[in-house]
CSV table of C-alpha atoms in Angstrom, one decimal:
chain,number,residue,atom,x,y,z
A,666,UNK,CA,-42.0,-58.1,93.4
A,667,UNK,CA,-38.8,-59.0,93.0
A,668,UNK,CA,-35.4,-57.9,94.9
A,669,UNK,CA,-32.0,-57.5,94.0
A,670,UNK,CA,-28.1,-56.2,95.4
A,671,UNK,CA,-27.6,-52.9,93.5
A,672,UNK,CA,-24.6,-51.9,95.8
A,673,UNK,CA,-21.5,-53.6,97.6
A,674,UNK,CA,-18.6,-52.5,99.5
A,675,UNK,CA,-16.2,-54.0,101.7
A,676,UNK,CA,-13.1,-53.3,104.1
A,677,UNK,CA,-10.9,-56.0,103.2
A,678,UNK,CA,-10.0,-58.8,105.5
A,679,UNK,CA,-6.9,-58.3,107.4
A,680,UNK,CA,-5.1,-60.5,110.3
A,681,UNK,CA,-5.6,-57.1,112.3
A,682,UNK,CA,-6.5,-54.0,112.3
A,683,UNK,CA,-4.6,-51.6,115.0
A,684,UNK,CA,-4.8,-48.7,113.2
A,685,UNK,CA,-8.4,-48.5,112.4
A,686,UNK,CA,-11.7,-49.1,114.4
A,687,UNK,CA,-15.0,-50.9,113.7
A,688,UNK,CA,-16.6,-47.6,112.6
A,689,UNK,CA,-14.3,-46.8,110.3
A,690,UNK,CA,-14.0,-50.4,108.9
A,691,UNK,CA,-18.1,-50.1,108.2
A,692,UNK,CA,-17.3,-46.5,106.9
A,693,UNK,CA,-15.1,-47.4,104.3
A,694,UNK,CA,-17.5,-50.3,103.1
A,695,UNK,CA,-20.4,-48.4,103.3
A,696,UNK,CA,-19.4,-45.6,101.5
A,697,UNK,CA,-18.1,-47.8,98.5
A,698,UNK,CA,-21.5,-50.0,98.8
A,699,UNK,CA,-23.4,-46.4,98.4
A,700,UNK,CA,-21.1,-45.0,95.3
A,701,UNK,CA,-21.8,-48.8,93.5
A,702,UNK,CA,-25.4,-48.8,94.2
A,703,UNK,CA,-25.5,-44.9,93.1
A,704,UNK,CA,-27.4,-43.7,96.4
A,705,UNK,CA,-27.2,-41.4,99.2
A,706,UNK,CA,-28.0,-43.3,102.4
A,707,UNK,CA,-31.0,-40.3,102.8
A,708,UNK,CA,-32.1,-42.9,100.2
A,709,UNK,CA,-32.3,-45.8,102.7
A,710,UNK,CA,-35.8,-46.8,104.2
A,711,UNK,CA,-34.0,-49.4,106.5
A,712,UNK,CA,-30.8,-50.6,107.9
A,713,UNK,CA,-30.2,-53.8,109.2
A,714,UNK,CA,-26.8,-55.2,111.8
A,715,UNK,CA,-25.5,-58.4,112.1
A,716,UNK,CA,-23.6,-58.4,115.7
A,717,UNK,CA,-22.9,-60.3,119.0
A,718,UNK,CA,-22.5,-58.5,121.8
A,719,UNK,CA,-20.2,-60.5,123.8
A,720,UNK,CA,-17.9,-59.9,120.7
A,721,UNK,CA,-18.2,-56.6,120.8
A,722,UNK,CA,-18.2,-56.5,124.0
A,723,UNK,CA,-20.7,-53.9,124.6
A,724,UNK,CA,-24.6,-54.6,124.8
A,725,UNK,CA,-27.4,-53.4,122.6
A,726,UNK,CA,-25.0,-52.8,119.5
A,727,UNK,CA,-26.9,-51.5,117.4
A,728,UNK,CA,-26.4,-48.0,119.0
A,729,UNK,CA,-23.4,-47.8,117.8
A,730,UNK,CA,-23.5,-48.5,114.0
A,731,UNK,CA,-26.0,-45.6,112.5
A,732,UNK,CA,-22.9,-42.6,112.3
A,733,UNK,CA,-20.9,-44.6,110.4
A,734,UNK,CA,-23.9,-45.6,108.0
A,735,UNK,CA,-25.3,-42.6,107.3
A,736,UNK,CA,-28.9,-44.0,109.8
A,737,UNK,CA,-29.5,-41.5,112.3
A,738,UNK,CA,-32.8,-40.9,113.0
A,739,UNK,CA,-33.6,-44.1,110.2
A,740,UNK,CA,-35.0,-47.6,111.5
A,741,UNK,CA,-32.4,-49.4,112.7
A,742,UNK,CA,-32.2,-52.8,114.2
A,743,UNK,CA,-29.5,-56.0,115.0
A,744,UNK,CA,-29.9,-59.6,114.4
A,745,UNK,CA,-27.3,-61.9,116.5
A,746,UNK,CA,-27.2,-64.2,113.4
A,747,UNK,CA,-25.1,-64.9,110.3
A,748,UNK,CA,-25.2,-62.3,107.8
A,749,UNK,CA,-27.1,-64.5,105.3
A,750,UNK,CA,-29.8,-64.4,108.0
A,751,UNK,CA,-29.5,-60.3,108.5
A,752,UNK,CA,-30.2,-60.7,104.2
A,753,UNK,CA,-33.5,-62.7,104.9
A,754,UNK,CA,-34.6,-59.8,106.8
A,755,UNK,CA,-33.8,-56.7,104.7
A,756,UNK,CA,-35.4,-59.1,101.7
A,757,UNK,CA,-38.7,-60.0,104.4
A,758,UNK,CA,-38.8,-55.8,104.3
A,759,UNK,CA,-38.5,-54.8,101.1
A,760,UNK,CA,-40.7,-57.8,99.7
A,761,UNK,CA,-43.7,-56.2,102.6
A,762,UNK,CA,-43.5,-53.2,100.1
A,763,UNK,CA,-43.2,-50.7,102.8
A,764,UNK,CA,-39.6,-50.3,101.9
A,765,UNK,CA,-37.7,-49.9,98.9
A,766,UNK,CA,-34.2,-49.8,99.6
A,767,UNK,CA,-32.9,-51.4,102.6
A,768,UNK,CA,-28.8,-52.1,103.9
A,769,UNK,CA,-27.2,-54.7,105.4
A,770,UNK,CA,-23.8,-54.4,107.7
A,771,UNK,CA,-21.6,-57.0,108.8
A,772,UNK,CA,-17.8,-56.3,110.7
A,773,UNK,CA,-15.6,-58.2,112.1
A,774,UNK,CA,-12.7,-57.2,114.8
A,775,UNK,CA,-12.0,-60.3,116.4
A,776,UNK,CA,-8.1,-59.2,116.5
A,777,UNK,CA,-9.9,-57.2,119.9
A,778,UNK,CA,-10.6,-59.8,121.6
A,779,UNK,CA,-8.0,-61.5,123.7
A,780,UNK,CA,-9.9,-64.4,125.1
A,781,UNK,CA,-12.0,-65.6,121.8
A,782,UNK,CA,-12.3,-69.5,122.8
A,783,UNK,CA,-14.0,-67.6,126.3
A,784,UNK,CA,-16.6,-65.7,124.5
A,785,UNK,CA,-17.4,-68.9,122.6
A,786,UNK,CA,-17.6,-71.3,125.7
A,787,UNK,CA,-20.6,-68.8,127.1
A,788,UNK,CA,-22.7,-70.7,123.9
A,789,UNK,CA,-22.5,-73.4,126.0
A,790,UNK,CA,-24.7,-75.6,127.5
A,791,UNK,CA,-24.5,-73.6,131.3
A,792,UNK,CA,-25.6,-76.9,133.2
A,793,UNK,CA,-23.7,-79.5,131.2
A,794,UNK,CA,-21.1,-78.8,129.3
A,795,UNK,CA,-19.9,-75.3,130.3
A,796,UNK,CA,-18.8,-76.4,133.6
A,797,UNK,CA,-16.6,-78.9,131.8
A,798,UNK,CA,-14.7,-75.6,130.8
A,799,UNK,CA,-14.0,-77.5,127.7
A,800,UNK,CA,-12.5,-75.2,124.8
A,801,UNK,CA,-15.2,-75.1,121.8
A,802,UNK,CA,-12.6,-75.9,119.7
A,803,UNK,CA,-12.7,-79.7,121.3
A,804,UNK,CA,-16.4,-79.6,120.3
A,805,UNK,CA,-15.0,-78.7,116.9
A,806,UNK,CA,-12.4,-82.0,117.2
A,807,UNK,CA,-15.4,-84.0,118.4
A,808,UNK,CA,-17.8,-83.0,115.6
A,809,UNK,CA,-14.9,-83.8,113.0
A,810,UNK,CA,-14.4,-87.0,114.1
A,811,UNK,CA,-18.2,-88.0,114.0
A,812,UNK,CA,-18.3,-86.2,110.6
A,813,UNK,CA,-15.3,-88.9,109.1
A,814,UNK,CA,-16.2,-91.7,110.7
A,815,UNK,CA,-19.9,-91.4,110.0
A,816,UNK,CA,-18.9,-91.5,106.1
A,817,UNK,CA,-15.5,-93.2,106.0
A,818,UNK,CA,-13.5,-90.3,105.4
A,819,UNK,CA,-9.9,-89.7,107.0
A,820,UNK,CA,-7.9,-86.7,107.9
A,821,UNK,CA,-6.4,-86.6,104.3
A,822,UNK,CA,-9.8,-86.4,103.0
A,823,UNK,CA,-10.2,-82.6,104.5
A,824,UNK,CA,-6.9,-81.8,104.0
A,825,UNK,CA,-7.5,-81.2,100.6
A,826,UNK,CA,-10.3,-78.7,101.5
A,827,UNK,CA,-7.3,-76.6,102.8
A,828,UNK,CA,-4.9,-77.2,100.4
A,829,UNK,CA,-7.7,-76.1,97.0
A,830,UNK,CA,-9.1,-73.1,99.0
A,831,UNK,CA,-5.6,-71.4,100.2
A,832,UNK,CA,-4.7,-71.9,96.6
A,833,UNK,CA,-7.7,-70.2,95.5
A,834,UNK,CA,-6.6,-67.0,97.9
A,835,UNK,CA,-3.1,-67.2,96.8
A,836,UNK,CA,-4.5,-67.1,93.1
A,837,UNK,CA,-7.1,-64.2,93.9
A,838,UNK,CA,-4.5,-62.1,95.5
A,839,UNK,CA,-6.3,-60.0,98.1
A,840,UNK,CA,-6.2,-62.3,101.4
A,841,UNK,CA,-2.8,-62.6,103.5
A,842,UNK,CA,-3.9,-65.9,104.2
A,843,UNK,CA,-3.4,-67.2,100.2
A,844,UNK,CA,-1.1,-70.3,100.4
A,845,UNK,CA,0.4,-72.5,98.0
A,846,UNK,CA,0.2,-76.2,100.2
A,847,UNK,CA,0.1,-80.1,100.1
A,848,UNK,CA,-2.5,-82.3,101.8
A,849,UNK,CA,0.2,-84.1,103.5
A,850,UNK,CA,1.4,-80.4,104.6
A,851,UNK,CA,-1.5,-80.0,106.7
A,852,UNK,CA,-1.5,-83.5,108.5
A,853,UNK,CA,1.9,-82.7,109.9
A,854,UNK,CA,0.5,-79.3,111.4
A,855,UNK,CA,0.0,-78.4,115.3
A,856,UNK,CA,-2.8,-80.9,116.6
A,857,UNK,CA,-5.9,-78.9,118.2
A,858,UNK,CA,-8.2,-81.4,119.2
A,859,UNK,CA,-7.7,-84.6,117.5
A,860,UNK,CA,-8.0,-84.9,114.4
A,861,UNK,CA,-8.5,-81.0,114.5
A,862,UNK,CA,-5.5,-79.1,113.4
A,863,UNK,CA,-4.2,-75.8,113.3
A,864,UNK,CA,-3.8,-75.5,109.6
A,865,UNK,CA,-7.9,-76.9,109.7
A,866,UNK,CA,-9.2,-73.5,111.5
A,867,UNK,CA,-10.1,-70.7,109.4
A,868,UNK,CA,-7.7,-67.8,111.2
A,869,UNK,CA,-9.4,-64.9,113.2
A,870,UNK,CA,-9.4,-61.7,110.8
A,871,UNK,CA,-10.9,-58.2,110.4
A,872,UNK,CA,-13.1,-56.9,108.0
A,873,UNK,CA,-16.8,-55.1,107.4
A,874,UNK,CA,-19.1,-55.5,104.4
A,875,UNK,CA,-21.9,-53.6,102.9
A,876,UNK,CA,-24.5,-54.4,100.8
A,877,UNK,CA,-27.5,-52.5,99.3
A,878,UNK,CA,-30.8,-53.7,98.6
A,879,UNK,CA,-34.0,-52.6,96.7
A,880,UNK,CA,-37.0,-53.6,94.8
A,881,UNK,CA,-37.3,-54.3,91.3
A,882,UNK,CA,-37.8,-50.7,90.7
A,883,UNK,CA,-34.9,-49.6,92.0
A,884,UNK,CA,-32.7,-51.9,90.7
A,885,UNK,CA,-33.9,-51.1,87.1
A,886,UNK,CA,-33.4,-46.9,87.4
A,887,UNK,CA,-29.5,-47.3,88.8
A,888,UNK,CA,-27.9,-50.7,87.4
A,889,UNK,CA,-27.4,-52.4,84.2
A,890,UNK,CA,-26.1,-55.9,86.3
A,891,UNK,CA,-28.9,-57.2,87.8
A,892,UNK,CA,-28.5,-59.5,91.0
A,893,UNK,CA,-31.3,-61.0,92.0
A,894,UNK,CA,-32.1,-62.8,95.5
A,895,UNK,CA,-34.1,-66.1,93.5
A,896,UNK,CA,-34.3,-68.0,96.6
A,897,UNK,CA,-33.6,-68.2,100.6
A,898,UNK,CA,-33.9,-69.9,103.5
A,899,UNK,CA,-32.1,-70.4,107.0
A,900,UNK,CA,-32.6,-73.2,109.6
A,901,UNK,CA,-31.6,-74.3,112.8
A,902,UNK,CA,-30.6,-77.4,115.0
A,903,UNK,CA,-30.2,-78.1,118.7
A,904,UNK,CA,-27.5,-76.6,120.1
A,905,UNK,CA,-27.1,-79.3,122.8
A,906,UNK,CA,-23.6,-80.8,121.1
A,907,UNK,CA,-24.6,-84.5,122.6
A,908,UNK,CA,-27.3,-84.5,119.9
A,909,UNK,CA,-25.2,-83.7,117.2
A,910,UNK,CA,-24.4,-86.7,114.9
A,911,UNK,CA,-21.6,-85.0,112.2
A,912,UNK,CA,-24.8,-83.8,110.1
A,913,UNK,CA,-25.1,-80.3,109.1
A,914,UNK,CA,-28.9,-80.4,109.7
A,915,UNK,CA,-29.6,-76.3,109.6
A,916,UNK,CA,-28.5,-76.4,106.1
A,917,UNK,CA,-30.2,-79.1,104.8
A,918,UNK,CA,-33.2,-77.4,106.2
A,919,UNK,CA,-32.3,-73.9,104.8
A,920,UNK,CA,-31.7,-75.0,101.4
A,921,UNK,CA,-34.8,-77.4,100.6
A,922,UNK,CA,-36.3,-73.8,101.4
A,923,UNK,CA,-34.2,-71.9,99.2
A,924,UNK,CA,-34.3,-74.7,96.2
A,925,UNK,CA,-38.2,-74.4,96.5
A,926,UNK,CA,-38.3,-70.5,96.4
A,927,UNK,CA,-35.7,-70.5,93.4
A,928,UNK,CA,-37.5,-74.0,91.8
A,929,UNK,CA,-34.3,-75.2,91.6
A,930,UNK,CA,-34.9,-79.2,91.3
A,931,UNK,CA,-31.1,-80.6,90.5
A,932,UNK,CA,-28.4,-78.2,92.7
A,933,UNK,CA,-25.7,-80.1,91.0
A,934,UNK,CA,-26.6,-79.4,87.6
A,935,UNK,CA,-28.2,-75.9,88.2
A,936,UNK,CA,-25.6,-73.7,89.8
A,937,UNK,CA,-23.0,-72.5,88.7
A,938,UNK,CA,-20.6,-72.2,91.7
A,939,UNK,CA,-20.8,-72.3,95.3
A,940,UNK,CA,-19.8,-70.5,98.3
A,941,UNK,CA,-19.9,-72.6,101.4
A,942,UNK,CA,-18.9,-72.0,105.1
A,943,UNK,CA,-15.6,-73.9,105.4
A,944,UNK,CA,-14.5,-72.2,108.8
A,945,UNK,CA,-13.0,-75.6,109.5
A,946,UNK,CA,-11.9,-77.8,106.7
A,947,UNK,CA,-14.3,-80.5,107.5
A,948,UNK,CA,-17.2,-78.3,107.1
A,949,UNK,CA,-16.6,-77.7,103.7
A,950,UNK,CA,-17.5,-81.2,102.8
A,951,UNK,CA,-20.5,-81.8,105.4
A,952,UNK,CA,-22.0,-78.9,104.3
A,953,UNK,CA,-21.7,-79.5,100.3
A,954,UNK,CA,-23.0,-83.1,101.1
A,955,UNK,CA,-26.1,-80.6,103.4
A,956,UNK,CA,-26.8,-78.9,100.2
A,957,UNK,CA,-27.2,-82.0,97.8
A,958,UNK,CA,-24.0,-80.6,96.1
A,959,UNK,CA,-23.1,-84.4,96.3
A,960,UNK,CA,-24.5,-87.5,97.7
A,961,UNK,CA,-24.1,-88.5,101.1
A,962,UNK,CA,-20.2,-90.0,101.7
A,963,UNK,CA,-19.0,-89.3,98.0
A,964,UNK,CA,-17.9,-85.1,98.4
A,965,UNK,CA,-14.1,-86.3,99.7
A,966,UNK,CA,-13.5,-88.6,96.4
A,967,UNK,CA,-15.4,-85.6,93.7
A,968,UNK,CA,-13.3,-83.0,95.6
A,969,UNK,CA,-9.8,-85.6,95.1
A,970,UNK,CA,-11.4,-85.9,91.5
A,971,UNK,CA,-11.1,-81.6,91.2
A,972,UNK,CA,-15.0,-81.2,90.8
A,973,UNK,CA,-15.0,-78.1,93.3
A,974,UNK,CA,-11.8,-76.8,91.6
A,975,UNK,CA,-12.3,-73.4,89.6
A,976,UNK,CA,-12.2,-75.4,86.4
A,977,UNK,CA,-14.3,-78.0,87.9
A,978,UNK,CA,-17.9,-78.9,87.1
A,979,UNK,CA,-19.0,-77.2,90.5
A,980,UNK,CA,-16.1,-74.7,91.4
A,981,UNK,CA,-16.5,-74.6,95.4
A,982,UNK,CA,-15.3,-71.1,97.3
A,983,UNK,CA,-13.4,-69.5,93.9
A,984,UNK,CA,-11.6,-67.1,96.3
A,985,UNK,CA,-10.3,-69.1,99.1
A,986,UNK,CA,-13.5,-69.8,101.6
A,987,UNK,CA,-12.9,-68.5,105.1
A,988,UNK,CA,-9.8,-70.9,105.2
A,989,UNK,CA,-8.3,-68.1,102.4
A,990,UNK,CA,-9.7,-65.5,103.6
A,991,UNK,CA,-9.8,-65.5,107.4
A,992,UNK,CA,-12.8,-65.9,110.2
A,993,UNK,CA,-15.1,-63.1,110.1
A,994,UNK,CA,-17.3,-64.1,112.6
A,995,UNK,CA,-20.7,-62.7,111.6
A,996,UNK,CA,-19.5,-61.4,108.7
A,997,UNK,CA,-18.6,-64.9,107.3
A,998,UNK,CA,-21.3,-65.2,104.8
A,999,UNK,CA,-21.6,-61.3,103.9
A,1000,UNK,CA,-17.9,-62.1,102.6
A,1001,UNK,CA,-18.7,-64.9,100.7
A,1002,UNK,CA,-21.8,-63.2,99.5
A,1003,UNK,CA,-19.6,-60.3,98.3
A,1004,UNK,CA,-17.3,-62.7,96.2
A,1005,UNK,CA,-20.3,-64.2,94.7
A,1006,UNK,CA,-22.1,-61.0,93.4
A,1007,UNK,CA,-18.0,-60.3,92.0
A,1008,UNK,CA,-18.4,-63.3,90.4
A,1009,UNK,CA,-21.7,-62.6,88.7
A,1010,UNK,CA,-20.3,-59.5,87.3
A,1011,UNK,CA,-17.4,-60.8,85.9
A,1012,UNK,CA,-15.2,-58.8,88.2
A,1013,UNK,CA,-13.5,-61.8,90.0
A,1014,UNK,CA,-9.7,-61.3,88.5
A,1015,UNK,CA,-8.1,-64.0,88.6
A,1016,UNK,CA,-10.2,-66.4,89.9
A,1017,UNK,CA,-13.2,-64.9,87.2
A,1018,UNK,CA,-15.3,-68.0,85.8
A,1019,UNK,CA,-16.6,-68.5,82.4
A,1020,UNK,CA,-20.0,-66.6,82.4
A,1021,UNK,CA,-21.6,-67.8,86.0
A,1022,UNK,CA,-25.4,-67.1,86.1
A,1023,UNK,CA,-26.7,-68.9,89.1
A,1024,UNK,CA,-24.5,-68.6,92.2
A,1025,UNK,CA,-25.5,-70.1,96.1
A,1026,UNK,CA,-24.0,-69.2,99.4
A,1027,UNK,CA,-24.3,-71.2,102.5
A,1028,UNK,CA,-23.1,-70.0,105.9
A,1029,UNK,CA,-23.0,-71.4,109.3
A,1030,UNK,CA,-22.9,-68.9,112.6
A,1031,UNK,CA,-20.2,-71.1,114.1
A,1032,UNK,CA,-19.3,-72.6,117.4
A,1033,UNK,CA,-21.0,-73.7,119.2
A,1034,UNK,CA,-24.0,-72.9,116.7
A,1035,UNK,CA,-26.0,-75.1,114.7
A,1036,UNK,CA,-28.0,-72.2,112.7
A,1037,UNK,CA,-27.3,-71.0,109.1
A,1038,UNK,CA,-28.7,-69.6,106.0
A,1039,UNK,CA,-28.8,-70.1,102.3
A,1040,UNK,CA,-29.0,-67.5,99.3
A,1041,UNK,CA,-29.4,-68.4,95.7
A,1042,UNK,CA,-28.4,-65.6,93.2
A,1043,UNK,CA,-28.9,-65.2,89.6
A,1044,UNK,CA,-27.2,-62.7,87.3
A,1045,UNK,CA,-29.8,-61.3,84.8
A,1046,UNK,CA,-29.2,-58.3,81.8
């Protein structure tokens, strides 16, 4: 049996968003998932929430998404993961053939919370790093610098990762993050934590996304695009930080998973285009050399070359990555999901490639993580 995305809805990302609240955010992106999918959430066997409470700020979260979703009285549960992962688990569902339709929900509203670097630091190690009261955004620095050095890269080298995906939102046209700027640009920008700079962090943003999910059966009654979920897979590392060696180890082990479920034996050659956690500018790169989009030490000099342009041989985040679009927390790879399935249908805009058939997405939970999750799509009718 297979499973496909027969609906999808978002509340676009915004630098903030004063005038609305979570529940409406997952409102407006749920009812637009359920008018694309051409259900009534009475429809839904299952729903499924991506959250973290110390960013929400309340405990046991998933009490408060069911209204907004049309759930009450429906199974309803949360995973404090990346919304790739929440996907494995509405696909685990449906595949158990107990369920036919389920729904995913991811938010962001980060623009809530004053003390974000705070709420990170508690992913600490409690007995040897927390009490360092380091910011995680010097783990970040850290991590960068073990990431060039391991493969002989320099700041420059990621620098471009900023410059080609703010193009790619400035050309889309729907992020307020789009920006039209140089390499050298972003090596004269505020230092972080060396060589971390400003203009190398994905902003905070605001956002929710929706998708809709069903069995084979399903899909074929409502849709005439089919989006099918070929292959998945998620992994994890250690998150003790004094083991990490610059490698992005969680997706080299989600994506030999994913490649085997899909039978995808040559990445480079058999997808189309990519959509890759790039929440800071060097991740971009470790995690396209994680997913044997390139060989180890030689994604800096095919990214100078314009391989992961949109007229590339491998375009790389067509609409701006989370460097274009903002950090959605959670909702990170539920975003970039959402601009792949736009990109299967042809209903990118401006950023629309020729005809894409086979599409992956990779995300990463972010600091002080070292878990993430890979989906491989392919368009069919």
């Amino acid at each position: 049996m297979d499973v496909y995305i027969i609906g999808i809805g978002i509340s676009l990302p915004k630098k903030s968003s004063a005038e609305f609240s979570f529940r409406e955010m997952i409102f407006e992106a749920a009812t637009k998932a359920y008018k694309d999918a051409g259900v009534e959430p009475k429809d839904v066997d299952i729903f499924v929430s991506v959250s973290e409470d110390f960013e929400e700020g309340t405990s046991i979260f998933d009490e408060y998404v069911p209204d907004q979703l049309g759930a009450v009285l429906k199974p309803v549960h949360t995973i404090c993961a990346d919304a790739l992962t929440g996907l494995v688990s509405v696909y685990s569902l449906i595949k158990t053939g107990y369920f036919r339709i389920g729904v995913l929900e991811a938010h962001s509203k980060l623009s809530n919370v004053k003390t974000h670097s705070r709420v990170l630091a508690m992913g600490l190690d409690p007995v040897y790093i927390r009490p360092l009261e380091v910011n995680p955004y010097f783990v970040a620095g850290l991590e960068m610098a073990m990431f060039l050095e391991s493969r002989g890269y320099d700041e420059k080298d990621v620098a471009f990762v900023v410059s080609k995906n703010k193009s790619n939102a400035l050309t889309f046209g729907r992020s307020p993050f789009g920006l039209s700027i140089a390499p050298e640009e972003v090596l004269t920008s505020e230092p972080i934590s060396r060589p971390l700079k400003k203009l190398d962090i994905s902003p905070n943003a605001d956002g929710a996304c929706v998708f809709v999910i069903a069995n084979e059966e399903v899909a074929r009654e409502r849709k005439k695009d089919f989006i099918k979920i070929l292959g998945l897979g998620f992994g994890g590392f250690t998150p003790n930080i004094e083991r990490w060696r610059g490698d992005a180890v969680y997706l080299e082990v989600a994506s030999k998973k994913a490649y085997s479920m899909a039978r995808i034996k040559n990445p480079i050659r058999e997808i189309d285009f990519a959509e890759i956690d790039d929440t800071f500018s060097y991740k971009e790169l470790q995690h396209i050399e994680a997913l044997s989009l390139s060989r180890f030490g030689e994604s800096a000099e095919l990214l100078k070359e314009g391989f992961y342009d949109l007229d590339g041989e491998l375009p790389v985040n067509t609409t701006g990555g989370n460097l274009g679009n903002g950090n959605l927390s959670l909702m990170n790879g539920a975003r970039s999901l959402y601009d792949a399935v736009l990109q299967l249908r042809g209903h990118a805009g401006n950023v629309q490639l020729p005809n894409p058939e086979t599409a992956l997405v990779a995300s990463w939970k972010g600091l002080p993580s070292a878990s993430g999750a890979v989906i491989i799509l392919k368009r069919e009718g």
